[in-house]
Short mmCIF file of C-alpha atoms in Angstrom, two decimals:
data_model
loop_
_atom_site.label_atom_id
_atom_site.label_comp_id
_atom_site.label_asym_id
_atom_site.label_seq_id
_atom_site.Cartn_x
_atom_site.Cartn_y
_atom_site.Cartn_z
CA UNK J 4 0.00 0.00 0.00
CA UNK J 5 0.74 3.59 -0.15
CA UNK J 6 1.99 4.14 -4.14
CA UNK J 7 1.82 8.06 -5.04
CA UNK J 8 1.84 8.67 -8.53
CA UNK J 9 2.66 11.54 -10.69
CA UNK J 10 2.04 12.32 -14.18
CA UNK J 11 3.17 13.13 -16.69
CA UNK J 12 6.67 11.70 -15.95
CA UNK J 13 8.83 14.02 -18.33
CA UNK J 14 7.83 17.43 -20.02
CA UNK J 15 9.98 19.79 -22.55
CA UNK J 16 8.22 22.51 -23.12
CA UNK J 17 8.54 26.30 -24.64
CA UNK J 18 9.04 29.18 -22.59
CA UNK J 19 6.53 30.86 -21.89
CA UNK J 20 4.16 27.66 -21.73
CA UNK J 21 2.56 26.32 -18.39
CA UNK J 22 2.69 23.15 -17.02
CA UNK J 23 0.53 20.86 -15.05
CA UNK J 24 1.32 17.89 -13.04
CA UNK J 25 -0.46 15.87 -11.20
CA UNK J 26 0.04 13.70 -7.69
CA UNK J 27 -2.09 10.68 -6.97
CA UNK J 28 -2.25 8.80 -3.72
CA UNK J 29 -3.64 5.44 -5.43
CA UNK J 30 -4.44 3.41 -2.27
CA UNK J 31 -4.75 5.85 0.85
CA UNK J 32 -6.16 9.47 1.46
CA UNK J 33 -3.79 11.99 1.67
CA UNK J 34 -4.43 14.50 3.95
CA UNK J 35 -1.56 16.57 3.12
CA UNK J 36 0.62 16.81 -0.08
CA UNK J 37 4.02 18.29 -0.34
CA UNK J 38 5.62 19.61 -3.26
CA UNK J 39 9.30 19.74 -3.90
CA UNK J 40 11.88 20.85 -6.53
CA UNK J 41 15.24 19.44 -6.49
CA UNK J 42 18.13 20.49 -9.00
CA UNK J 43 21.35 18.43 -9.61
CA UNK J 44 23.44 17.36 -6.95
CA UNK J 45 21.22 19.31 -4.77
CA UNK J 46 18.86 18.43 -2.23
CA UNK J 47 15.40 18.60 -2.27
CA UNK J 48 14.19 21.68 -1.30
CA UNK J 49 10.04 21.88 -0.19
CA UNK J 50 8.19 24.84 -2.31
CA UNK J 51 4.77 23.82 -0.55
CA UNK J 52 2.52 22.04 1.56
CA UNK J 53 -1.12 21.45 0.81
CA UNK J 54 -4.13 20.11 2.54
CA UNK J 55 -7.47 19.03 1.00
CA UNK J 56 -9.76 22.14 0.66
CA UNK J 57 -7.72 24.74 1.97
CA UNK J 58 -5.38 26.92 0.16
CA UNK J 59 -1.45 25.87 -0.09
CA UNK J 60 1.33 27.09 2.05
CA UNK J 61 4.51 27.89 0.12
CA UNK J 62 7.74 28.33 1.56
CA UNK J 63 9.60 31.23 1.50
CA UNK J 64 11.25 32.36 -1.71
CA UNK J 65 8.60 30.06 -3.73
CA UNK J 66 6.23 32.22 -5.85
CA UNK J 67 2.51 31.58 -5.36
CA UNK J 68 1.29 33.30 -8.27
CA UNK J 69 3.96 31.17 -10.59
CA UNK J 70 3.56 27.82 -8.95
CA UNK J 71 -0.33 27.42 -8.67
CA UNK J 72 -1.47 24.54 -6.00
CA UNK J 73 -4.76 22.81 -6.24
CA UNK J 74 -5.65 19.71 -3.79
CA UNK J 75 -9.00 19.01 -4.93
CA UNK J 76 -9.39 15.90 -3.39
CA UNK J 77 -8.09 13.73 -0.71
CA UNK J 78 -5.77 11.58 -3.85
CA UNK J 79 -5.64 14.46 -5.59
CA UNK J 80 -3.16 17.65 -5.79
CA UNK J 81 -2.11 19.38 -8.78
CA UNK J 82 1.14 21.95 -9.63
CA UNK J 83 0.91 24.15 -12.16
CA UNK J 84 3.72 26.02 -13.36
CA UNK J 85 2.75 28.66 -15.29
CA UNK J 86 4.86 30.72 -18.08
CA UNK J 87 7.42 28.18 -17.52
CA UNK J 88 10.98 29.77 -18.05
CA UNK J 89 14.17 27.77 -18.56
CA UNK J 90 15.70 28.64 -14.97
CA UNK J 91 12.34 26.55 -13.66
CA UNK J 92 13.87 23.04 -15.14
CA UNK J 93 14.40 20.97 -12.59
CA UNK J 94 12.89 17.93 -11.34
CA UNK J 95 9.56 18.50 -9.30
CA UNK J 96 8.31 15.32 -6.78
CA UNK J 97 5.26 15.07 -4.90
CA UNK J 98 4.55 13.48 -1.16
CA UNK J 99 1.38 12.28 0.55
CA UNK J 100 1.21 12.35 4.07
CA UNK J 101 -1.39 9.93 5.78
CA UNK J 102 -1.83 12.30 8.96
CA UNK J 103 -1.27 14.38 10.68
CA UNK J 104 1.02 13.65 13.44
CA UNK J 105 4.93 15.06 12.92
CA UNK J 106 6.91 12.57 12.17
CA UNK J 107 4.55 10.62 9.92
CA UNK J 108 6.06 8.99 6.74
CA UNK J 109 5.65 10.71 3.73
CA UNK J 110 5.39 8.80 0.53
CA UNK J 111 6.92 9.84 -2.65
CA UNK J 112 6.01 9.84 -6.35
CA UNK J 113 8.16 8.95 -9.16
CA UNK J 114 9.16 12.84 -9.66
CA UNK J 115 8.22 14.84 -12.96
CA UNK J 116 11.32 16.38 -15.21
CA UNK J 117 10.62 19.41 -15.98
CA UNK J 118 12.76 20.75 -19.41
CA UNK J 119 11.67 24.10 -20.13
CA UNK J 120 13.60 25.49 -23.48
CA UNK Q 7 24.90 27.59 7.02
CA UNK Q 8 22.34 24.29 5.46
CA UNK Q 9 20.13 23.04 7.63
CA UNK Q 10 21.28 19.08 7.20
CA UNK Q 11 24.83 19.08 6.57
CA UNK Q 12 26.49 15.94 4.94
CA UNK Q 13 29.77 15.00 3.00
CA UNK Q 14 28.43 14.69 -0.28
CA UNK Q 15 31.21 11.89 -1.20
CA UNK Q 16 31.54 9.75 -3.18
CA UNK Q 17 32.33 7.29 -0.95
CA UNK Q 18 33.81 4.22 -2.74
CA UNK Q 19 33.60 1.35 -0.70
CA UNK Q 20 34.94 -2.71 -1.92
CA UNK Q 21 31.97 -5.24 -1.69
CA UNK Q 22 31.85 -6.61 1.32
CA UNK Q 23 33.21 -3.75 3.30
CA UNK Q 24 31.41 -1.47 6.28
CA UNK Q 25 30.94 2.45 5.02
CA UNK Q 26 29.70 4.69 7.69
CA UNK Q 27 29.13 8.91 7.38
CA UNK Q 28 27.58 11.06 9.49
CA UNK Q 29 24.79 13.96 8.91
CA UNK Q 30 24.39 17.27 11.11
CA UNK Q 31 21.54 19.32 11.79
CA UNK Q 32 21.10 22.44 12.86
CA UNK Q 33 17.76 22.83 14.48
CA UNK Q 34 17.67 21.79 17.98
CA UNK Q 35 14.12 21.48 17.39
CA UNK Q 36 13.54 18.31 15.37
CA UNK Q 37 11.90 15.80 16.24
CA UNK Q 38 12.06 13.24 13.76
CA UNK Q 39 15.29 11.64 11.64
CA UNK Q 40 15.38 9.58 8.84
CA UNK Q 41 17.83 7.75 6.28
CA UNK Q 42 16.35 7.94 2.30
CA UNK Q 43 18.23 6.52 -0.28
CA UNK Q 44 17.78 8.28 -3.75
CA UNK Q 45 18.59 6.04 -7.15
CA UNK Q 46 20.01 8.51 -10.12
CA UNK Q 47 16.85 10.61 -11.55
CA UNK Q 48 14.24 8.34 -9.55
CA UNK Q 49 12.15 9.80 -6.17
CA UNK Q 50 13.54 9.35 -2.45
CA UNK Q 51 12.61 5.99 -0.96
CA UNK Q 52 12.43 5.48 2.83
CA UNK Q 53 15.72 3.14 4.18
CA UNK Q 54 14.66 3.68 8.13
CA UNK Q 55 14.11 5.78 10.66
CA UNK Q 56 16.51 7.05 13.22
CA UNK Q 57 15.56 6.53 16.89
CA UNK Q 58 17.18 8.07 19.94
CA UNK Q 59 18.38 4.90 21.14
CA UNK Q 60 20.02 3.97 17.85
CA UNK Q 61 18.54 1.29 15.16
CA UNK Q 62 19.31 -1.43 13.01
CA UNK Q 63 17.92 -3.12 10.09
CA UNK Q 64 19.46 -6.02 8.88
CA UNK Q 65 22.90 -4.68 7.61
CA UNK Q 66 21.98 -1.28 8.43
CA UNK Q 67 22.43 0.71 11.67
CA UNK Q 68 21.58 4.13 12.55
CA UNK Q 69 22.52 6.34 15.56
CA UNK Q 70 21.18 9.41 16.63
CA UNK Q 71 23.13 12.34 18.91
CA UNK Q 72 21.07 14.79 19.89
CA UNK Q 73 23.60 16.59 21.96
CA UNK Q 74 25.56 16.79 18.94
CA UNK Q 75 23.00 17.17 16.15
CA UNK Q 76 23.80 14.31 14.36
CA UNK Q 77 23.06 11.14 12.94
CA UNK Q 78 25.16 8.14 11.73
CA UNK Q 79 24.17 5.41 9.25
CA UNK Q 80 26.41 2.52 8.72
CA UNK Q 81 26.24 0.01 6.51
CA UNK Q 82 28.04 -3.55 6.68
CA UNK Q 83 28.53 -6.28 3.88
CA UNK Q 84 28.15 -3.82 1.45
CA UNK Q 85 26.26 -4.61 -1.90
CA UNK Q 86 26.40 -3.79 -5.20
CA UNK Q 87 23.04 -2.80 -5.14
CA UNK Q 88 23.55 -0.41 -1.92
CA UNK Q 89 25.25 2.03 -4.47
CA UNK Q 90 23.28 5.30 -4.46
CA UNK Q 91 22.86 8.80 -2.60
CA UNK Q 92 21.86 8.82 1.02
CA UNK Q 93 19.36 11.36 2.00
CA UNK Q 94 19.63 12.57 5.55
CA UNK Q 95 16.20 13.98 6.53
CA UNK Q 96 15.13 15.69 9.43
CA UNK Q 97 11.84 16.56 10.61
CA UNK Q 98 11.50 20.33 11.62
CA UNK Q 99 7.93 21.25 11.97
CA UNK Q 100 4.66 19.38 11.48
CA UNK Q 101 5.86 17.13 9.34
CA UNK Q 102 8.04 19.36 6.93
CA UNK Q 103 10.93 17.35 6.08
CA UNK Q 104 14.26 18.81 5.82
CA UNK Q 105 16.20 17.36 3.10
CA UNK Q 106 20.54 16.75 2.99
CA UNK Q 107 22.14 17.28 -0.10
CA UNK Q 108 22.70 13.65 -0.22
CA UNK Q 109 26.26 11.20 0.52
CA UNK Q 110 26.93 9.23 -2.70
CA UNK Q 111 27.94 5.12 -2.04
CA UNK Q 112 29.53 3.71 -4.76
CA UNK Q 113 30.07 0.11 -3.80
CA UNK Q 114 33.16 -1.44 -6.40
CA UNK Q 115 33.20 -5.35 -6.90
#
């Protein structure tokens, strides 16, 4: 139990375009979702946490107006980049958190690569 | 100064031997610790926990110093397959992880 998916898997895309990926929990209810960015050899850095219903919390630095959240369902959260630029290439991963005590094991997804030209 | 501090490596290591590296954290405030273990270009999978009193799973053992602010993870009878980058993630706040850069194993037959 407890597979996240995301989809798609790989984008290239234009500048200028937007981009929308998606995070499934296939087998639980997420009550949170996390969404991170990591570049090479770098760690993975958190842009945002969401819950079901209510409106994301993004971390400091992370733009909300470029990096729209949407958790429209307990398996459900989107990311949309929007007027993707190539500096926003990276590779973007999803988590789903099962509750909400601290501590509790997040699951990941497979991770999107994002190639913006 | 990072949060979660660890020698990025590589550390190359014969089969068979024992590799062990250490992570530090800066906020005195964590709660929770964990080891991940990232593949090249794939998602962070979960290798264990860290408890206060210090784990182990099968060839795997993890210590935790809170005095210190660090965590240990060594690995004996090292594999082939144990080759990847070891993610040493901490906890912070209400279940925001805090993610190392990542210690790269590269176990040599």
């Amino acid at each position: 139990g407890a597979v996240v998916s995301q989809h798609p898997s790989r984008v290239i895309c234009k500048s200028g375009t937007s981009v929308k990926i998606e995070c499934r929990s296939l087998d639980f209810q997420a009550t949170t979702m996390f969404w991170y960015r990591q570049f090479p050899k770098q760690s993975l850095m958190l842009m945002a946490t969401s819950n079901e219903g209510s409106k994301a919390t993004y971390e400091q630095g992370v733009e909300k107006d470029k990096f729209l959240i949407n958790h429209a369902s307990l398996t459900l959260s989107t990311l949309t980049v929007t007027s993707a630029h190539p500096e926003d290439s990276s590779f973007y991963i999803c988590s789903a958190s099962r509750g909400e005590v601290l501590g509790n094991e997040q699951f990941f997804g497979p991770g999107t690569r994002l190639t913006v030209l | 100064r990072k949060e979660v501090e660890q020698d990025p490596g590589p550390f190359n290591v014969p089969e068979g031997a024992t590799v062990a590296f250490n992570c530090t954290y800066s906020n005195s405030a964590s709660q929770s610790f964990f080891w991940y273990r990232q593949d090249c270009r794939k998602e962070p999978k979960l290798l264990m926990s860290v408890y206060s009193s210090g784990n182990e799973d099968g060839r795997f053992t993890a210590q935790l110093n809170r005095a210190s602010q660090y965590i240990s993870l060594l690995i004996r009878d090292s594999k082939l397959s144990d080759s990847a980058t070891y993610l040493c993630v901490v906890n912070y706040s209400w279940g925001k992880l805090q993610f190392g850069a990542g210690t790269q194993v590269v176990v040599t037959p």
